C-alpha positions as a Python dict, from the first residue, in 0.01 Angstrom:
ca = {
    (1, 'M'): (0, 0, 0),
    (2, 'E'): (121, 340, -87),
    (3, 'T'): (142, 595, 196),
    (4, 'A'): (132, 976, 190),
    (5, 'N'): (511, 989, 220),
    (6, 'H'): (537, 788, -110),
    (7, 'L'): (286, 1018, -289),
    (8, 'E'): (500, 1324, -159),
    (9, 'D'): (814, 1149, -290),
    (10, 'R'): (649, 1107, -639),
    (11, 'L'): (524, 1471, -644),
    (12, 'A'): (885, 1588, -537),
    (13, 'I'): (1047, 1387, -815),
    (14, 'A'): (800, 1498, -1082),
    (15, 'A'): (867, 1859, -981),
    (16, 'L'): (1222, 1803, -1051),
    (17, 'F'): (1132, 1782, -1421),
    (18, 'A'): (944, 2116, -1386),
    (19, 'R'): (1258, 2274, -1227),
    (20, 'L'): (1467, 2137, -1503),
    (21, 'A'): (1246, 2289, -1768),
    (22, 'H'): (1254, 2635, -1606),
    (23, 'L'): (1631, 2600, -1561),
    (24, 'L'): (1672, 2533, -1928),
    (25, 'D'): (1433, 2787, -2046),
    (26, 'D'): (1545, 3069, -1816),
    (27, 'Q'): (1911, 2973, -1868),
    (28, 'A'): (1922, 2988, -1493),
    (29, 'F'): (2214, 2740, -1465),
    (30, 'E'): (2303, 2849, -1113),
    (31, 'G'): (1985, 2660, -1009),
    (32, 'A'): (2136, 2331, -1120),
    (33, 'A'): (2211, 2224, -768),
    (34, 'A'): (1829, 2211, -686),
    (35, 'V'): (1790, 1952, -965),
    (36, 'F'): (2110, 1753, -1002),
    (37, 'T'): (2351, 1572, -773),
    (38, 'E'): (2715, 1704, -769),
    (39, 'D'): (2820, 1369, -933),
    (40, 'V'): (2534, 1351, -1195),
    (41, 'T'): (2594, 1150, -1513),
    (42, 'A'): (2405, 1265, -1800),
    (43, 'R'): (2370, 1109, -2160),
    (44, 'S'): (2230, 1284, -2467),
    (45, 'P'): (2263, 1237, -2832),
    (46, 'R'): (2536, 1500, -2829),
    (47, 'A'): (2744, 1417, -2517),
    (48, 'E'): (2799, 1188, -2209),
    (49, 'L'): (2880, 1409, -1920),
    (50, 'H'): (3008, 1330, -1562),
    (51, 'G'): (2940, 1584, -1283),
    (52, 'R'): (2721, 1870, -1234),
    (53, 'D'): (2986, 2134, -1326),
    (54, 'A'): (3044, 1962, -1656),
    (55, 'L'): (2668, 1941, -1729),
    (56, 'V'): (2627, 2314, -1654),
    (57, 'D'): (2922, 2406, -1866),
    (58, 'F'): (2778, 2192, -2163),
    (59, 'M'): (2436, 2367, -2125),
    (60, 'R'): (2601, 2707, -2138),
    (61, 'R'): (2802, 2628, -2437),
    (62, 'S'): (2496, 2469, -2623),
    (63, 'R'): (2307, 2802, -2608),
    (64, 'V'): (2244, 2963, -2953),
    (65, 'E'): (2257, 3336, -2946),
    (66, 'G'): (1918, 3481, -2975),
    (67, 'E'): (1730, 3146, -2963),
    (68, 'F'): (1507, 3053, -2670),
    (69, 'T'): (1338, 2733, -2573),
    (70, 'Q'): (1004, 2642, -2407),
    (71, 'H'): (1013, 2277, -2265),
    (72, 'M'): (688, 2106, -2184),
    (73, 'H'): (707, 1790, -1990),
    (74, 'T'): (411, 1532, -1983),
    (75, 'D'): (326, 1191, -1865),
    (76, 'P'): (557, 1169, -1561),
    (77, 'L'): (613, 802, -1445),
    (78, 'V'): (786, 756, -1104),
    (79, 'D'): (883, 414, -981),
    (80, 'L'): (1000, 424, -620),
    (81, 'E'): (1295, 201, -505),
    (82, 'P'): (1321, -17, -308),
    (83, 'E'): (1086, -186, -543),
    (84, 'G'): (740, -45, -445),
    (85, 'A'): (871, 108, -114),
    (86, 'Q'): (602, -51, 81),
    (87, 'G'): (459, 54, 408),
    (88, 'D'): (678, 273, 625),
    (89, 'Q'): (982, 163, 429),
    (90, 'P'): (1123, 502, 281),
    (91, 'A'): (1225, 507, -87),
    (92, 'D'): (1578, 635, -136),
    (93, 'R'): (1592, 599, -514),
    (94, 'A'): (1350, 632, -796),
    (95, 'K'): (1329, 570, -1171),
    (96, 'A'): (1153, 860, -1344),
    (97, 'S'): (1060, 954, -1699),
    (98, 'V'): (869, 1205, -1897),
    (99, 'N'): (799, 1291, -2266),
    (100, 'S'): (926, 1638, -2359),
    (101, 'L'): (814, 1869, -2617),
    (102, 'V'): (1070, 2148, -2684),
    (103, 'R'): (981, 2449, -2886),
    (104, 'Y'): (1276, 2663, -3018),
    (105, 'Y'): (1195, 3035, -3097),
    (106, 'R'): (1335, 3382, -3139),
    (107, 'E'): (1198, 3665, -2940),
    (108, 'G'): (861, 3785, -3081),
    (109, 'E'): (849, 3510, -3337),
    (110, 'P'): (663, 3179, -3368),
    (111, 'P'): (879, 2867, -3307),
    (112, 'H'): (1099, 2756, -3593),
    (113, 'R'): (1177, 2418, -3471),
    (114, 'T'): (1010, 2157, -3243),
    (115, 'S'): (1149, 1841, -3096),
    (116, 'G'): (1017, 1551, -2915),
    (117, 'L'): (1226, 1392, -2634),
    (118, 'R'): (1207, 1121, -2382),
    (119, 'L'): (1387, 1201, -2044),
    (120, 'Q'): (1476, 897, -1829),
    (121, 'Y'): (1639, 963, -1496),
    (122, 'F'): (1727, 802, -1159),
    (123, 'A'): (1659, 1020, -871),
    (124, 'V'): (1805, 996, -535),
    (125, 'R'): (1703, 1120, -186),
    (126, 'T'): (1969, 1362, -51),
    (127, 'P'): (1969, 1570, 263),
    (128, 'Q'): (1850, 1857, 44),
    (129, 'G'): (1577, 1660, -102),
    (130, 'W'): (1536, 1461, -425),
    (131, 'R'): (1793, 1505, -684),
    (132, 'F'): (1857, 1359, -1039),
    (133, 'A'): (2182, 1153, -1019),
    (134, 'E'): (2178, 984, -1366),
    (135, 'G'): (1977, 1057, -1672),
    (136, 'R'): (1930, 994, -2043),
    (137, 'T'): (1780, 1231, -2296),
    (138, 'T'): (1654, 1046, -2616),
    (139, 'L'): (1556, 1255, -2922),
    (140, 'L'): (1246, 1105, -3080),
    (141, 'W'): (1186, 1336, -3342),
    (142, 'T'): (1257, 1694, -3486),
    (143, 'R'): (1044, 1914, -3711),
    (144, 'E'): (1177, 2227, -3877),
    (145, 'D'): (893, 2479, -3912),
}
């Protein structure tokens, strides 16, 4: 039976995806510590990165001058570990995924590109709360508008 604590954990982990979207869209990379562990591993079609500093550096270098993004995450799935985290047993790790739609645009203009992604992460409970420790971004499709 799932407890209120397990539901709170699921909501907190799902909220990490929202924080990630805002971090990327606002280019507020100083907020990465609220989303990722210091030793995060991230894999994407363009890179495999080890450590939060390397990930933030990659995000900064990936910016295109004058281009903005809007990330929309849907269909969050969160599986708590230990498997099912039953009763009073707290979860300390979770597998989580979302589908992501990313619109690329220039200020005052409609989007010129749209991409569909799948984000798959492992989150861990830290003293500061849940954080992503490992993740994979898979590009599913891209459309040039």
